[in-house]
Amino acid sequence: DTGVSQNPRHKITKRGQNVTFRCDPISEHNRLYWYRQTLGQGPEFLTYFQNEAQLEKSRLLSDRFSAERPKGSFSTLEIQRTEQGDSAMYLCATGGEGGQGSGKLFFGSGTQLSVL
Amino acid sequence: GQQVMQIPQYQHVQEGEDFTTYCNSSTTLSNIQWYKQRPGGHPVFLIQLVKSGEVKKQKRLTFQFGEAKKNSSLHITATQTTDVGTYFCAAPGELSFGAGTTVTVRA
């Protein structure tokens, strides 16, 4: 158990609906990342927080995607008006002290999204 | 798109044999990390390499960072069934993961 908790584990939704995923990091970790992974591919970076500050969000896939990390603790990723192409595993990863490119990441078990 | 390229995409290995997977970047990397993802699981950190030409070993796994810091390799000796999974290299400074090498083992 890595200590990074993601909820829900699975989400099935209809096209056009909004969905929100939650990530609870390891308590002392100030860096938090969201990735998307599809079958046969590596994790694709979406966005990054250092404490409560969202330092990189240019790679969010569209304006339908948004993320927050109030108070620098848990984070949420919201997808509005879901499309079938959004079906994927959404992974959260956290890391301790250091900047963007330093230190190992601890991944959660992910949220598997299926858009019907 | 992904800024680090991994080859091969798939590696089918006879138990007991050795194999190597490679990671290449067109730009110089500040550091490189390797992760392993078991089937149905999430990526788990294996190692980080920082220095040019650095070599690190973990039991049967040997990791190497190229002199130009543009490539890296993972070599596994005497493959076991526990080595099954997908191995990713990651360029954390670029927030980029490779597509991975998926390893299957024939007993």
XYZ file of C-alpha atoms in Angstrom:
223
model
C 0.000 0.000 0.000
C 1.601 3.257 -1.205
C -0.516 5.476 0.993
C -1.977 7.464 -1.915
C -5.719 6.924 -1.933
C -7.977 7.468 -4.923
C -11.755 7.365 -5.042
C -13.749 5.979 -6.606
C -11.873 2.945 -7.990
C -14.312 2.648 -10.860
C -16.722 5.120 -12.418
C -19.214 4.376 -15.165
C -21.001 7.365 -16.599
C -23.052 8.348 -19.586
C -21.673 10.641 -22.243
C -22.296 14.281 -21.383
C -22.262 13.805 -17.627
C -19.748 15.430 -15.280
C -17.462 13.311 -13.110
C -15.156 14.153 -10.222
C -12.310 12.044 -8.857
C -10.551 12.487 -5.553
C -6.936 11.888 -4.531
C -5.692 11.852 -0.953
C -1.911 12.083 -0.888
C 0.602 10.760 1.603
C 0.278 13.352 4.342
C 3.710 14.933 4.179
C 3.883 15.087 0.375
C 3.666 18.554 -1.108
C 3.807 17.554 -4.783
C 0.755 16.082 -6.448
C 0.360 14.996 -10.065
C -2.540 13.761 -12.173
C -1.918 11.389 -15.064
C -4.135 9.587 -17.545
C -3.274 6.106 -18.760
C -4.852 4.163 -21.591
C -4.240 0.526 -22.425
C -0.749 -0.126 -23.718
C 0.502 3.368 -23.020
C 2.520 5.031 -20.326
C 1.035 7.583 -17.949
C 0.238 10.845 -19.723
C 0.809 13.958 -17.618
C -2.202 16.196 -17.030
C -1.405 18.650 -14.244
C 0.829 19.287 -11.220
C 0.439 20.965 -7.831
C 3.071 22.077 -5.382
C 1.117 22.463 -2.167
C -2.035 24.342 -3.194
C -0.468 26.026 -6.226
C -1.222 24.518 -9.628
C 2.148 25.019 -11.317
C 1.479 23.270 -14.601
C -1.855 22.847 -16.286
C -1.140 23.449 -19.936
C -1.367 19.743 -20.667
C -4.873 19.323 -19.408
C -6.537 17.711 -22.367
C -9.204 20.346 -22.915
C -11.105 23.033 -21.055
C -13.473 20.301 -19.905
C -10.751 19.153 -17.511
C -10.007 21.009 -14.300
C -8.240 20.202 -11.059
C -8.088 21.714 -7.613
C -6.090 21.194 -4.479
C -7.603 23.381 -1.767
C -5.386 23.858 1.266
C -2.671 21.751 -0.317
C -4.099 18.480 0.903
C -6.462 16.326 -1.159
C -7.033 17.053 -4.833
C -9.960 16.640 -7.190
C -10.002 16.194 -10.932
C -13.222 17.081 -12.719
C -14.209 16.240 -16.251
C -17.232 18.070 -17.579
C -19.437 16.858 -20.431
C -17.652 13.534 -20.652
C -16.945 11.962 -24.019
C -16.262 8.327 -24.871
C -12.641 9.241 -25.564
C -12.244 10.198 -21.914
C -12.466 6.529 -20.936
C -9.152 5.704 -19.278
C -7.426 5.115 -15.957
C -6.814 8.366 -14.091
C -3.807 8.126 -11.808
C -2.739 10.394 -8.979
C 0.879 10.463 -7.837
C 2.525 12.353 -5.015
C 6.055 13.181 -3.988
C 7.873 14.719 -1.047
C 10.253 17.641 -0.805
C 11.805 18.993 -3.937
C 10.773 20.600 -7.144
C 8.984 19.314 -10.194
C 11.630 16.937 -11.419
C 13.034 15.555 -8.214
C 12.310 12.544 -6.102
C 10.298 9.432 -6.637
C 6.569 9.422 -7.112
C 4.091 7.275 -5.255
C 1.068 6.347 -7.333
C -2.434 5.598 -6.188
C -4.423 2.680 -7.563
C -6.256 4.970 -9.957
C -9.837 5.583 -10.982
C -10.994 3.632 -14.021
C -13.468 5.764 -15.982
C -15.819 4.241 -18.522
C -17.959 6.610 -20.565
C -20.897 4.917 -22.272
C 3.167 13.219 -26.958
C 5.734 11.259 -25.016
C 9.242 12.727 -25.104
C 11.056 9.553 -24.140
C 10.906 6.559 -26.442
C 11.194 2.984 -25.222
C 12.114 -0.125 -27.155
C 11.079 -2.814 -27.474
C 7.364 -2.396 -26.794
C 7.065 -6.082 -25.952
C 9.616 -8.545 -24.669
C 8.861 -12.262 -24.465
C 11.533 -13.966 -22.428
C 12.281 -17.562 -21.526
C 12.624 -17.967 -17.785
C 16.285 -17.782 -16.870
C 17.322 -15.657 -19.842
C 18.535 -12.083 -19.767
C 17.032 -9.079 -21.568
C 17.485 -5.348 -21.905
C 15.009 -2.541 -22.467
C 16.069 0.858 -23.721
C 14.881 4.411 -23.219
C 15.895 7.248 -25.542
C 15.378 10.988 -25.530
C 16.167 13.571 -28.187
C 17.100 16.062 -25.487
C 19.468 15.933 -22.539
C 17.699 14.825 -19.389
C 18.344 16.147 -15.908
C 17.580 12.742 -14.484
C 15.680 9.606 -15.332
C 13.497 7.280 -13.322
C 12.289 3.725 -13.862
C 8.964 2.330 -12.704
C 7.377 -1.119 -12.852
C 3.665 -1.724 -13.296
C 2.334 -5.213 -12.675
C -0.757 -6.316 -14.611
C -3.777 -4.610 -13.064
C -1.580 -2.524 -10.783
C -0.160 0.962 -10.646
C 3.392 2.161 -11.407
C 5.884 1.542 -8.598
C 9.176 3.440 -8.402
C 12.314 1.375 -8.963
C 15.226 3.799 -9.253
C 16.437 7.276 -10.175
C 19.625 8.022 -12.095
C 21.128 11.488 -12.067
C 24.786 11.412 -13.084
C 26.213 10.923 -16.565
C 27.274 7.304 -17.025
C 25.722 6.266 -13.731
C 25.126 2.546 -13.153
C 22.991 1.196 -10.328
C 22.117 -2.384 -9.471
C 19.187 -3.860 -7.625
C 19.698 -7.616 -7.319
C 19.158 -8.919 -10.870
C 18.331 -5.477 -12.302
C 21.028 -3.168 -13.665
C 20.152 0.407 -14.614
C 22.388 2.647 -16.675
C 22.273 6.340 -17.633
C 24.117 7.260 -20.815
C 27.160 9.490 -20.919
C 25.225 12.153 -22.837
C 22.225 11.778 -20.492
C 19.965 11.114 -23.450
C 19.430 7.404 -22.997
C 19.049 4.789 -20.330
C 18.762 1.037 -20.126
C 17.418 -1.616 -17.801
C 19.024 -5.048 -17.949
C 17.489 -8.004 -16.137
C 19.490 -11.175 -15.673
C 18.085 -14.655 -15.103
C 14.481 -13.544 -15.671
C 11.897 -14.919 -13.256
C 8.111 -15.033 -13.441
C 8.032 -12.273 -10.831
C 9.581 -9.941 -13.427
C 6.344 -9.936 -15.450
C 4.935 -6.459 -15.953
C 5.514 -3.222 -17.817
C 8.671 -1.232 -17.210
C 8.490 2.522 -17.795
C 11.228 5.061 -17.940
C 10.263 8.566 -16.922
C 11.862 11.948 -17.439
C 10.508 13.734 -14.362
C 11.849 17.126 -15.322
C 9.765 16.926 -18.478
C 6.855 15.228 -16.707
C 7.065 12.535 -19.370
C 6.765 8.752 -19.244
C 7.744 6.373 -22.007
C 5.195 3.967 -23.475
C 6.785 1.087 -21.588
C 8.186 -2.352 -22.321
C 5.750 -5.126 -21.448
C 7.535 -8.269 -20.340
C 6.079 -11.753 -20.409
C 7.959 -14.813 -19.206
C 7.751 -18.369 -20.533
C 8.293 -20.878 -17.778
